[in-house]
Amino acid sequence: ADIGAYQDESGTVFAGMEACVDGETILPPIAGYVASTDVSTHSMIDIDAKEIEENSDAAAWEAALFVYENGGGGLCSEVDIASAVEGDACFGKTTSDARGNSVKGSGEIRTIQGFATSGRAKMANEPFWNLYRDYYDDDNYADTFIQNALSPDGAWSSRSDALRAELSAKGAAYQAVWMYVIHEMEDAVADCLSGDIFDNQASNAAGDSPHAWDEAWAFYAGSLEGLDGSGRGYLLYDLAEKRCPQFGTCGESGGAIANEKALAIANAGLEKILAADCSGVADELLNFVVQMTIPVMQGLVRYLYLADPVVNGGTCSSGVCDYDKAWAEAWAFAAAVLPQIDECNPTVAQLLVDNVNVDGVEAPMKDGYVYVKQMVESTYACLGISCADVGEYQSDGVVFAGMEQCQDGGGGGGSKKKSSSGLASGIIIAIVVAAVVLCLALVGGGLCWWRHAQEAPATEHEKDIEMEGKDPETKNAMI
């Protein structure tokens, strides 16, 4: 009040120059998102992703695995340990322990392996995790994928360094972190549906539901993107920024349209949570997942092209192929979306496996990039994305042959489990039903004021997901 607001002679306050509120905590934005709670340390999980990628690129597999399992930031020094107090990451630790990048208030270190292995404990009632878990027949499918690349006894430990590096880094960011972003949003919906968004498990004034929603954005963007998203990160936000110039999907500001939409959705979701509009939040969750899926699909389409030996002219010698990097990227992106594609059309999912699985085929793209791309595009409508969302693969505005933008409504062969928007409608019903079931289990229904969801019909996930065309041995080999 002593300072006041900056205004013109008529008393109109200039935008952004309003009077402050005494005692109000101002949180810096994360890639444009202004959180209602402090999630700055959460966002630093991207530094772990950076260290995993850098160590993998240098074929420092032991170091990359250590960061994945224990957290990065180097090791605790004797000075760190001596000066640590309870709540510090190095308190009671040794010089063999990680200092950590993303550290909780308790001193516990967040790790990407923790994200990858928490499904059964934290996500058992969440439909997206169940979709992926059922497809891979593995509670820890993302951990299995990453360990296969990093572990000295992993399934890919004898493969080329280029192949292992791509699989490890992309498995960490686009499987483990990707699913955990969704988990935080689903957690926010469940907390909202419990009827009291200010159930203060997050130890902050805004409550648990807004905090979980804020965490989702922190894990989506990461700390390295900076205040406005102009930095260089290592998570999903950065993937969208890298792909937009390659596919002509940048907005007027130069940033990825997918990120612009994701930010708008995140802001709208937070507003709905604070207004206790819980059914509306479920809609925003699904809209956000669609935006997260777009750059992954762009990565898949790009590397279907680059992994095709007809395009790259690649050859193999002594089990090492000079197209291993592109092949690994194609498989990493495919593995990140296969469960969704399979839910829409199992035939297309199996086609991807037959063409880019680094275990199951001698060389990639036996059916050619043009055909495989067209079949993948036939699932777009079911996935909730359009041809314009993905765009067309290009360089300096020149589109590569066969990589032109598809036309919405284009068909595709094979047996379809879901029609257009079928995946979206099934998932969103499952989200709400699962949240209400969890709410009832936790509080006996006393706070479950939003009753409409209990009348939702059962979905395929609630009955049983039929794994068409895949036997257990095939699924296990894939991961």
CSV table of C-alpha atoms in Angstrom, one decimal:
chain,number,residue,atom,x,y,z
A,1,ALA,CA,0.0,0.0,0.0
A,2,ASP,CA,2.9,2.4,0.7
A,3,ILE,CA,4.2,1.9,-2.9
A,4,GLY,CA,0.8,1.6,-4.6
A,5,ALA,CA,0.2,0.8,-8.3
A,6,TYR,CA,1.7,2.6,-11.3
A,7,GLN,CA,-1.0,4.3,-13.2
A,8,ASP,CA,-1.8,7.0,-15.7
A,9,GLU,CA,-3.3,10.4,-14.9
A,10,SER,CA,-6.8,9.0,-15.2
A,11,GLY,CA,-6.1,6.4,-12.6
A,12,THR,CA,-5.9,3.4,-15.0
A,13,VAL,CA,-3.3,1.0,-13.8
A,14,PHE,CA,-0.8,-0.2,-16.4
A,15,ALA,CA,-0.8,-4.0,-17.1
A,16,GLY,CA,1.4,-5.9,-14.7
A,17,MET,CA,1.9,-2.8,-12.5
A,18,GLU,CA,-0.8,-3.5,-9.9
A,19,ALA,CA,-0.1,-3.0,-6.2
A,20,CYS,CA,1.5,-6.0,-4.5
A,21,VAL,CA,-0.1,-7.9,-1.6
A,22,ASP,CA,1.8,-7.8,1.7
A,23,GLY,CA,3.2,-11.2,2.5
A,24,GLU,CA,2.5,-12.7,-0.9
A,25,THR,CA,5.0,-15.1,-2.2
A,26,ILE,CA,5.9,-14.6,-5.8
A,27,LEU,CA,7.0,-17.8,-7.6
A,28,PRO,CA,9.0,-17.5,-10.8
A,29,PRO,CA,7.4,-19.1,-13.8
A,30,ILE,CA,8.6,-22.4,-15.3
A,31,ALA,CA,8.5,-22.1,-19.1
A,32,GLY,CA,5.7,-19.6,-18.8
A,33,TYR,CA,3.6,-21.5,-16.2
A,34,VAL,CA,3.0,-19.7,-12.9
A,35,ALA,CA,2.5,-22.4,-10.3
A,36,SER,CA,0.3,-22.0,-7.3
A,37,THR,CA,2.8,-23.9,-5.2
A,38,ASP,CA,6.6,-24.1,-5.1
A,39,VAL,CA,7.7,-26.9,-7.5
A,40,SER,CA,11.1,-25.5,-8.4
A,41,THR,CA,13.0,-28.4,-7.0
A,42,HIS,CA,10.7,-30.8,-8.7
A,43,SER,CA,11.5,-29.2,-12.1
A,44,MET,CA,15.2,-30.0,-11.6
A,45,ILE,CA,14.6,-33.6,-12.5
A,46,ASP,CA,15.6,-32.5,-16.0
A,47,ILE,CA,19.2,-32.1,-14.8
A,48,ASP,CA,19.2,-35.9,-14.2
A,49,ALA,CA,17.9,-36.4,-17.7
A,50,LYS,CA,20.7,-34.2,-19.0
A,51,GLU,CA,23.3,-36.1,-17.1
A,52,ILE,CA,21.9,-39.4,-18.3
A,53,GLU,CA,22.0,-38.2,-21.9
A,54,GLU,CA,25.5,-36.7,-21.6
A,55,ASN,CA,27.0,-39.8,-20.0
A,56,SER,CA,25.2,-42.1,-22.5
A,57,ASP,CA,26.6,-40.1,-25.4
A,58,ALA,CA,30.1,-40.6,-23.9
A,59,ALA,CA,29.4,-44.3,-23.4
A,60,ALA,CA,29.9,-43.8,-19.7
A,61,TRP,CA,27.3,-46.4,-18.9
A,62,GLU,CA,28.1,-46.9,-15.2
A,63,ALA,CA,27.8,-43.2,-14.6
A,64,ALA,CA,24.6,-42.9,-16.6
A,65,LEU,CA,23.1,-45.8,-14.7
A,66,PHE,CA,24.1,-44.3,-11.3
A,67,VAL,CA,22.3,-41.1,-12.2
A,68,TYR,CA,19.2,-42.9,-13.3
A,69,GLU,CA,19.0,-45.0,-10.2
A,70,ASN,CA,20.4,-42.6,-7.5
A,71,GLY,CA,20.1,-39.1,-8.9
A,72,GLY,CA,22.7,-36.8,-10.3
A,73,GLY,CA,24.5,-33.7,-9.1
A,74,GLY,CA,27.7,-35.6,-8.3
A,75,LEU,CA,28.6,-37.2,-5.1
A,76,CYS,CA,28.3,-35.9,-1.5
A,77,SER,CA,31.7,-34.4,-0.5
A,78,GLU,CA,33.1,-34.5,3.0
A,79,VAL,CA,32.2,-30.8,3.4
A,80,ASP,CA,28.6,-31.5,2.2
A,81,ILE,CA,28.3,-34.3,4.8
A,82,ALA,CA,29.8,-32.3,7.6
A,83,SER,CA,27.6,-29.3,7.1
A,84,ALA,CA,24.4,-31.2,6.3
A,85,VAL,CA,21.4,-31.0,8.6
A,86,GLU,CA,18.3,-33.2,8.7
A,87,GLY,CA,16.4,-32.6,5.4
A,88,ASP,CA,19.6,-32.2,3.3
A,89,ALA,CA,20.3,-34.8,0.7
A,90,CYS,CA,23.8,-35.5,2.1
A,91,PHE,CA,22.7,-35.8,5.7
A,92,GLY,CA,24.0,-39.1,7.2
A,93,LYS,CA,25.4,-40.1,3.8
A,94,THR,CA,28.8,-41.1,2.5
A,95,THR,CA,31.0,-39.8,-0.3
A,96,SER,CA,29.7,-42.7,-2.4
A,97,ASP,CA,26.2,-41.3,-2.3
A,98,ALA,CA,24.5,-38.9,-4.8
A,99,ARG,CA,24.1,-35.3,-3.9
A,100,GLY,CA,21.0,-35.2,-6.0
A,101,ASN,CA,19.5,-32.6,-8.3
A,102,SER,CA,15.8,-32.8,-7.5
A,103,VAL,CA,15.6,-33.1,-3.7
A,104,LYS,CA,12.5,-33.3,-1.6
A,105,GLY,CA,12.0,-31.3,1.6
A,106,SER,CA,12.7,-34.5,3.5
A,107,GLY,CA,16.1,-34.8,1.9
A,108,GLU,CA,15.0,-37.8,-0.2
A,109,ILE,CA,16.3,-37.6,-3.8
A,110,ARG,CA,13.8,-37.9,-6.7
A,111,THR,CA,15.1,-40.2,-9.4
A,112,ILE,CA,13.9,-41.1,-12.9
A,113,GLN,CA,14.0,-44.7,-11.9
A,114,GLY,CA,11.7,-43.8,-9.0
A,115,PHE,CA,9.3,-42.5,-11.7
A,116,ALA,CA,9.7,-45.7,-13.8
A,117,THR,CA,9.1,-48.1,-10.9
A,118,SER,CA,6.3,-46.5,-9.0
A,119,GLY,CA,3.4,-47.6,-11.2
A,120,ARG,CA,2.1,-50.5,-9.0
A,121,ALA,CA,2.3,-48.4,-5.8
A,122,LYS,CA,1.0,-45.1,-7.1
A,123,MET,CA,-0.8,-45.6,-10.4
A,124,ALA,CA,-2.7,-48.9,-10.1
A,125,ASN,CA,-6.0,-47.1,-10.4
A,126,GLU,CA,-4.9,-44.8,-13.2
A,127,PRO,CA,-6.0,-45.8,-16.8
A,128,PHE,CA,-3.0,-44.6,-18.7
A,129,TRP,CA,-0.5,-46.6,-16.6
A,130,ASN,CA,-2.8,-49.6,-16.9
A,131,LEU,CA,-2.9,-49.2,-20.7
A,132,TYR,CA,0.9,-49.3,-20.9
A,133,ARG,CA,1.3,-51.9,-18.2
A,134,ASP,CA,-1.1,-54.3,-19.9
A,135,TYR,CA,0.4,-53.8,-23.3
A,136,TYR,CA,4.0,-54.6,-22.1
A,137,ASP,CA,2.8,-57.1,-19.4
A,138,ASP,CA,5.3,-55.4,-17.1
A,139,ASP,CA,4.6,-53.2,-14.0
A,140,ASN,CA,8.0,-51.6,-14.6
A,141,TYR,CA,8.0,-51.5,-18.4
A,142,ALA,CA,9.9,-48.2,-18.6
A,143,ASP,CA,12.6,-49.3,-16.1
A,144,THR,CA,13.0,-52.6,-18.1
A,145,PHE,CA,13.5,-50.6,-21.3
A,146,ILE,CA,16.1,-48.2,-19.7
A,147,GLN,CA,17.9,-51.0,-17.9
A,148,ASN,CA,18.2,-53.0,-21.1
A,149,ALA,CA,20.2,-50.1,-22.5
A,150,LEU,CA,22.3,-49.0,-19.5
A,151,SER,CA,22.8,-52.2,-17.4
A,152,PRO,CA,26.0,-54.2,-18.0
A,153,ASP,CA,23.8,-57.3,-18.3
A,154,GLY,CA,21.0,-55.5,-20.1
A,155,ALA,CA,19.5,-57.0,-23.3
A,156,TRP,CA,21.2,-54.3,-25.4
A,157,SER,CA,24.6,-54.2,-23.6
A,158,SER,CA,26.4,-55.8,-26.5
A,159,ARG,CA,24.8,-53.4,-29.1
A,160,SER,CA,26.5,-50.3,-30.5
A,161,ASP,CA,27.1,-47.3,-28.3
A,162,ALA,CA,25.0,-45.2,-30.6
A,163,LEU,CA,22.0,-47.5,-30.2
A,164,ARG,CA,22.3,-47.8,-26.4
A,165,ALA,CA,22.7,-44.0,-26.0
A,166,GLU,CA,19.5,-43.2,-27.8
A,167,LEU,CA,17.4,-45.9,-26.1
A,168,SER,CA,18.5,-45.0,-22.6
A,169,ALA,CA,18.1,-41.2,-22.9
A,170,LYS,CA,14.8,-41.3,-24.7
A,171,GLY,CA,13.4,-44.1,-22.6
A,172,ALA,CA,14.1,-42.0,-19.5
A,173,ALA,CA,12.4,-38.8,-20.9
A,174,TYR,CA,9.6,-40.1,-23.1
A,175,GLN,CA,8.5,-43.2,-21.1
A,176,ALA,CA,9.4,-42.8,-17.5
A,177,VAL,CA,8.9,-39.0,-17.2
A,178,TRP,CA,6.1,-38.9,-19.7
A,179,MET,CA,4.0,-41.3,-17.6
A,180,TYR,CA,4.8,-39.5,-14.4
A,181,VAL,CA,3.5,-36.3,-15.8
A,182,ILE,CA,0.2,-38.0,-16.4
A,183,HIS,CA,0.3,-39.5,-13.0
A,184,GLU,CA,0.5,-36.1,-11.3
A,185,MET,CA,-2.4,-34.9,-13.3
A,186,GLU,CA,-4.5,-37.9,-12.6
A,187,ASP,CA,-3.5,-37.5,-8.9
A,188,ALA,CA,-4.7,-33.9,-9.1
A,189,VAL,CA,-8.1,-35.0,-10.5
A,190,ALA,CA,-8.5,-37.6,-7.8
A,191,ASP,CA,-7.6,-35.1,-5.1
A,192,CYS,CA,-10.1,-32.6,-6.6
A,193,LEU,CA,-12.8,-35.2,-6.7
A,194,SER,CA,-12.2,-36.0,-3.0
A,195,GLY,CA,-14.1,-32.8,-2.4
A,196,ASP,CA,-11.5,-30.7,-0.6
A,197,ILE,CA,-8.7,-29.3,-2.7
A,198,PHE,CA,-7.2,-27.8,0.4
A,199,ASP,CA,-6.5,-31.2,2.0
A,200,ASN,CA,-3.0,-30.0,2.9
A,201,GLN,CA,-0.9,-33.0,2.2
A,202,ALA,CA,1.4,-30.8,0.1
A,203,SER,CA,2.2,-28.6,3.2
A,204,ASN,CA,1.3,-25.4,1.4
A,205,ALA,CA,-1.7,-23.1,1.4
A,206,ALA,CA,-2.9,-24.1,-2.0
A,207,GLY,CA,-3.5,-27.7,-1.0
A,208,ASP,CA,-2.7,-31.1,-2.6
A,209,SER,CA,-4.7,-31.0,-5.8
A,210,PRO,CA,-3.1,-27.7,-7.2
A,211,HIS,CA,0.3,-28.9,-6.0
A,212,ALA,CA,0.0,-32.2,-8.0
A,213,TRP,CA,-1.1,-30.2,-11.0
A,214,ASP,CA,1.9,-27.9,-10.6
A,215,GLU,CA,4.2,-30.9,-10.3
A,216,ALA,CA,3.0,-32.2,-13.6
A,217,TRP,CA,4.1,-29.1,-15.4
A,218,ALA,CA,7.4,-29.0,-13.6
A,219,PHE,CA,8.1,-32.6,-14.8
A,220,TYR,CA,6.9,-31.7,-18.3
A,221,ALA,CA,9.0,-28.7,-18.8
A,222,GLY,CA,11.9,-28.9,-16.3
A,223,SER,CA,14.1,-26.2,-14.9
A,224,LEU,CA,16.5,-25.7,-17.8
A,225,GLU,CA,13.8,-24.2,-20.0
A,226,GLY,CA,14.0,-21.0,-18.0
A,227,LEU,CA,11.3,-18.6,-17.1
A,228,ASP,CA,9.8,-18.2,-20.5
A,229,GLY,CA,10.7,-21.6,-22.2
A,230,SER,CA,13.5,-20.1,-24.3
A,231,GLY,CA,16.2,-22.3,-22.6
A,232,ARG,CA,17.4,-25.8,-23.7
A,233,GLY,CA,15.8,-28.5,-21.7
A,234,TYR,CA,15.8,-32.3,-21.9
A,235,LEU,CA,12.2,-33.3,-21.3
A,236,LEU,CA,9.0,-33.2,-23.3
A,237,TYR,CA,8.8,-29.4,-23.6
A,238,ASP,CA,12.1,-29.4,-25.3
A,239,LEU,CA,11.1,-32.3,-27.7
A,240,ALA,CA,8.2,-30.2,-29.0
A,241,GLU,CA,10.6,-27.2,-29.5
A,242,LYS,CA,13.0,-29.4,-31.5
A,243,ARG,CA,10.4,-30.9,-33.7
A,244,CYS,CA,8.4,-27.8,-34.6
A,245,PRO,CA,10.8,-26.4,-37.2
A,246,GLN,CA,11.3,-29.9,-38.6
A,247,PHE,CA,7.5,-30.3,-39.1
A,248,GLY,CA,6.3,-26.8,-39.7
A,249,THR,CA,4.4,-26.7,-36.4
A,250,CYS,CA,5.9,-23.6,-34.8
A,251,GLY,CA,3.5,-20.8,-33.8
A,252,GLU,CA,3.8,-17.1,-34.6
A,253,SER,CA,6.1,-16.6,-31.6
A,254,GLY,CA,8.5,-19.2,-33.0
A,255,GLY,CA,7.7,-21.7,-30.3
A,256,ALA,CA,6.0,-25.1,-30.7
A,257,ILE,CA,2.3,-24.9,-31.1
A,258,ALA,CA,2.0,-28.0,-29.0
A,259,ASN,CA,3.7,-26.2,-26.1
A,260,GLU,CA,1.6,-23.1,-26.5
A,261,LYS,CA,-1.5,-25.3,-26.3
A,262,ALA,CA,-0.1,-27.4,-23.4
A,263,LEU,CA,0.6,-24.1,-21.4
A,264,ALA,CA,-2.9,-22.9,-22.0
A,265,ILE,CA,-4.3,-26.3,-20.9
A,266,ALA,CA,-2.2,-26.3,-17.8
A,267,ASN,CA,-3.3,-22.8,-16.9
A,268,ALA,CA,-7.0,-23.7,-17.6
A,269,GLY,CA,-6.7,-26.9,-15.5
A,270,LEU,CA,-5.2,-25.0,-12.5
A,271,GLU,CA,-8.0,-22.5,-12.7
A,272,LYS,CA,-10.6,-25.3,-12.7
A,273,ILE,CA,-9.0,-27.0,-9.8
A,274,LEU,CA,-9.0,-23.8,-7.7
A,275,ALA,CA,-12.7,-23.4,-8.7
A,276,ALA,CA,-13.4,-27.1,-7.8
A,277,ASP,CA,-14.5,-27.8,-11.3
A,278,CYS,CA,-13.2,-31.4,-11.1
A,279,SER,CA,-15.0,-32.8,-14.2
A,280,GLY,CA,-13.5,-30.0,-16.2
A,281,VAL,CA,-10.1,-30.8,-15.0
A,282,ALA,CA,-10.4,-34.4,-16.3
A,283,ASP,CA,-11.1,-32.9,-19.8
A,284,GLU,CA,-7.9,-30.8,-19.5
A,285,LEU,CA,-5.9,-33.8,-18.5
A,286,LEU,CA,-6.8,-35.6,-21.7
A,287,ASN,CA,-6.2,-32.5,-23.8
A,288,PHE,CA,-2.7,-32.2,-22.2
A,289,VAL,CA,-1.9,-35.8,-23.0
A,290,VAL,CA,-2.7,-35.2,-26.6
A,291,GLN,CA,-0.3,-32.3,-26.8
A,292,MET,CA,2.4,-34.5,-25.1
A,293,THR,CA,1.8,-37.2,-27.7
A,294,ILE,CA,2.2,-34.9,-30.7
A,295,PRO,CA,6.0,-34.4,-30.5
A,296,VAL,CA,6.6,-38.1,-29.8
A,297,MET,CA,4.6,-38.9,-33.0
A,298,GLN,CA,6.7,-36.4,-34.9
A,299,GLY,CA,9.8,-38.1,-33.6
A,300,LEU,CA,8.5,-41.5,-34.7
A,301,VAL,CA,7.6,-40.3,-38.2
A,302,ARG,CA,11.0,-38.6,-38.6
A,303,TYR,CA,12.9,-41.7,-37.7
A,304,LEU,CA,10.7,-44.0,-39.7
A,305,TYR,CA,12.2,-42.0,-42.6
A,306,LEU,CA,15.8,-41.8,-41.4
A,307,ALA,CA,16.0,-45.4,-40.3
A,308,ASP,CA,14.9,-46.7,-43.7
A,309,PRO,CA,18.1,-48.1,-45.4
A,310,VAL,CA,16.6,-47.0,-48.8
A,311,VAL,CA,17.0,-43.4,-47.4
A,312,ASN,CA,20.2,-43.7,-45.5
A,313,GLY,CA,22.0,-46.3,-47.6
A,314,GLY,CA,23.2,-47.8,-44.4
A,315,THR,CA,25.1,-51.0,-44.1
A,316,CYS,CA,26.0,-53.3,-41.2
A,317,SER,CA,29.4,-54.8,-40.2
A,318,SER,CA,30.1,-57.1,-37.3
A,319,GLY,CA,26.6,-56.4,-35.8
A,320,VAL,CA,27.1,-52.6,-35.9
A,321,CYS,CA,25.0,-50.7,-38.4
A,322,ASP,CA,25.8,-47.1,-39.4
A,323,TYR,CA,22.0,-46.4,-39.1
A,324,ASP,CA,21.9,-47.7,-35.5
A,325,LYS,CA,21.2,-44.2,-34.1
A,326,ALA,CA,18.2,-43.6,-36.4
A,327,TRP,CA,17.0,-47.2,-35.8
A,328,ALA,CA,17.2,-46.8,-32.0
A,329,GLU,CA,15.4,-43.4,-32.1
A,330,ALA,CA,12.6,-45.0,-34.2
A,331,TRP,CA,12.2,-47.8,-31.7
A,332,ALA,CA,12.4,-45.4,-28.7
A,333,PHE,CA,9.6,-43.2,-30.1
A,334,ALA,CA,7.6,-46.2,-31.2
A,335,ALA,CA,7.8,-47.8,-27.7
A,336,ALA,CA,6.6,-44.6,-26.2
A,337,VAL,CA,3.3,-44.6,-28.1
A,338,LEU,CA,2.8,-48.3,-29.0
A,339,PRO,CA,0.2,-49.0,-26.2
A,340,GLN,CA,-1.9,-46.1,-27.4
A,341,ILE,CA,-1.6,-47.1,-31.1
A,342,ASP,CA,-2.4,-50.7,-30.1
A,343,GLU,CA,-5.6,-49.6,-28.3
A,344,CYS,CA,-6.7,-47.9,-31.6
A,345,ASN,CA,-5.5,-50.5,-34.1
A,346,PRO,CA,-3.5,-53.6,-33.1
A,347,THR,CA,-2.5,-54.2,-36.7
A,348,VAL,CA,-0.7,-50.9,-36.9
A,349,ALA,CA,1.0,-51.5,-33.6
A,350,GLN,CA,2.3,-54.9,-34.8
A,351,LEU,CA,3.5,-53.3,-38.1
A,352,LEU,CA,5.6,-50.9,-36.1
A,353,VAL,CA,7.1,-53.7,-34.0
A,354,ASP,CA,7.9,-55.7,-37.2
A,355,ASN,CA,9.7,-52.7,-38.7
A,356,VAL,CA,11.6,-51.0,-35.9
A,357,ASN,CA,12.0,-53.3,-32.9
A,358,VAL,CA,15.7,-53.4,-32.3
A,359,ASP,CA,15.4,-57.0,-31.0
A,360,GLY,CA,12.9,-58.5,-33.4
A,361,VAL,CA,14.3,-57.6,-36.8
A,362,GLU,CA,17.7,-57.9,-38.5
A,363,ALA,CA,17.3,-54.5,-40.2
A,364,PRO,CA,14.7,-51.7,-39.8
A,365,MET,CA,11.9,-50.7,-42.1
A,366,LYS,CA,11.3,-53.8,-44.2
A,367,ASP,CA,8.0,-52.4,-45.4
A,368,GLY,CA,9.3,-49.0,-46.3
A,369,TYR,CA,8.8,-45.7,-44.6
A,370,VAL,CA,6.0,-44.5,-46.9
A,371,TYR,CA,3.7,-47.4,-46.1
A,372,VAL,CA,4.5,-47.5,-42.4
A,373,LYS,CA,4.0,-43.8,-42.0
A,374,GLN,CA,0.6,-44.0,-43.8
A,375,MET,CA,-0.5,-46.7,-41.4
A,376,VAL,CA,0.6,-44.8,-38.4
A,377,GLU,CA,-1.3,-41.8,-39.6
A,378,SER,CA,-4.5,-43.8,-39.9
A,379,THR,CA,-4.5,-43.9,-36.0
A,380,TYR,CA,-4.3,-40.1,-35.6
A,381,ALA,CA,-8.0,-39.4,-35.2
A,382,CYS,CA,-8.4,-42.2,-32.6
A,383,LEU,CA,-5.4,-40.7,-30.7
A,384,GLY,CA,-7.1,-37.3,-30.7
A,385,ILE,CA,-4.6,-35.6,-33.0
A,386,SER,CA,-4.9,-34.2,-36.5
A,387,CYS,CA,-2.6,-34.3,-39.5
A,388,ALA,CA,-1.9,-30.6,-39.1
A,389,ASP,CA,-0.9,-31.2,-35.5
A,390,VAL,CA,1.9,-33.4,-36.7
A,391,GLY,CA,2.8,-31.5,-39.9
A,392,GLU,CA,5.2,-32.7,-42.5
A,393,TYR,CA,8.9,-33.5,-42.2
A,394,GLN,CA,11.0,-30.9,-43.9
A,395,SER,CA,14.3,-29.0,-44.1
A,396,ASP,CA,14.4,-25.3,-44.8
A,397,GLY,CA,10.8,-25.5,-45.9
A,398,VAL,CA,11.4,-28.3,-48.4
A,399,VAL,CA,9.4,-31.4,-47.6
A,400,PHE,CA,11.1,-34.7,-48.0
A,401,ALA,CA,9.6,-37.1,-50.6
A,402,GLY,CA,6.8,-39.2,-49.1
A,403,MET,CA,6.8,-37.1,-45.9
A,404,GLU,CA,4.0,-34.8,-46.9
A,405,GLN,CA,1.3,-34.0,-44.4
A,406,CYS,CA,-1.5,-36.5,-44.4
A,407,GLN,CA,-5.2,-35.8,-44.9
A,408,ASP,CA,-7.5,-36.1,-41.9
A,409,GLY,CA,-10.0,-38.9,-42.4
A,410,GLY,CA,-7.5,-41.1,-44.3
A,411,GLY,CA,-8.1,-44.8,-43.8
A,412,GLY,CA,-5.8,-47.6,-42.9
A,413,GLY,CA,-6.0,-51.4,-42.9
A,414,GLY,CA,-6.2,-53.8,-40.0
A,415,SER,CA,-8.4,-54.6,-37.1
A,416,LYS,CA,-9.5,-51.5,-35.2
A,417,LYS,CA,-10.4,-51.6,-31.5
A,418,LYS,CA,-11.3,-48.0,-31.3
A,419,SER,CA,-12.9,-45.5,-33.8
A,420,SER,CA,-12.2,-41.8,-34.0
A,421,SER,CA,-12.0,-40.3,-30.5
A,422,GLY,CA,-12.6,-43.8,-29.1
A,423,LEU,CA,-9.4,-43.8,-27.1
A,424,ALA,CA,-10.1,-40.4,-25.7
A,425,SER,CA,-13.7,-41.1,-24.6
A,426,GLY,CA,-12.7,-44.5,-23.0
A,427,ILE,CA,-9.7,-43.0,-21.2
A,428,ILE,CA,-11.6,-40.0,-19.8
A,429,ILE,CA,-14.4,-42.2,-18.4
A,430,ALA,CA,-11.8,-44.5,-16.8
A,431,ILE,CA,-10.0,-41.5,-15.3
A,432,VAL,CA,-13.1,-40.2,-13.6
A,433,VAL,CA,-14.3,-43.6,-12.5
A,434,ALA,CA,-10.9,-44.5,-11.1
A,435,ALA,CA,-10.8,-41.2,-9.3
A,436,VAL,CA,-14.2,-41.7,-7.7
A,437,VAL,CA,-13.4,-45.3,-6.7
A,438,LEU,CA,-10.2,-44.1,-5.1
A,439,CYS,CA,-12.1,-41.3,-3.4
A,440,LEU,CA,-14.6,-43.8,-2.0
A,441,ALA,CA,-11.9,-46.1,-0.8
A,442,LEU,CA,-10.1,-43.3,1.0
A,443,VAL,CA,-12.9,-41.4,2.7
A,444,GLY,CA,-15.9,-43.7,2.5
A,445,GLY,CA,-17.6,-41.5,0.0
A,446,GLY,CA,-18.2,-38.7,2.5
A,447,LEU,CA,-16.4,-36.1,0.5
A,448,CYS,CA,-17.3,-37.5,-3.0
A,449,TRP,CA,-19.7,-34.7,-3.8
A,450,TRP,CA,-19.4,-35.2,-7.6
A,451,ARG,CA,-21.7,-38.2,-8.2
A,452,HIS,CA,-22.2,-38.1,-11.9
A,453,ALA,CA,-19.1,-40.1,-12.6
A,454,GLN,CA,-20.4,-43.1,-10.7
A,455,GLU,CA,-23.0,-43.6,-13.4
A,456,ALA,CA,-20.4,-43.9,-16.2
A,457,PRO,CA,-20.4,-47.2,-18.1
A,458,ALA,CA,-17.7,-49.6,-17.7
A,459,THR,CA,-14.8,-49.3,-20.2
A,460,GLU,CA,-12.5,-51.9,-21.8
A,461,HIS,CA,-9.9,-51.1,-19.1
A,462,GLU,CA,-12.3,-51.9,-16.3
A,463,LYS,CA,-13.4,-55.2,-17.9
A,464,ASP,CA,-10.1,-56.5,-19.2
A,465,ILE,CA,-7.8,-55.3,-22.0
A,466,GLU,CA,-7.6,-58.0,-24.7
A,467,MET,CA,-4.1,-58.2,-26.1
A,468,GLU,CA,-4.9,-58.9,-29.7
A,469,GLY,CA,-2.3,-60.6,-31.8
A,470,LYS,CA,0.5,-60.7,-29.2
A,471,ASP,CA,1.5,-63.7,-27.1
A,472,PRO,CA,3.3,-63.1,-23.8
A,473,GLU,CA,6.7,-64.1,-25.2
A,474,THR,CA,6.5,-61.6,-28.0
A,475,LYS,CA,5.6,-58.8,-25.6
A,476,ASN,CA,8.4,-59.6,-23.2
A,477,ALA,CA,10.9,-59.7,-26.1
A,478,MET,CA,9.8,-56.2,-27.1
A,479,ILE,CA,11.0,-54.6,-23.9
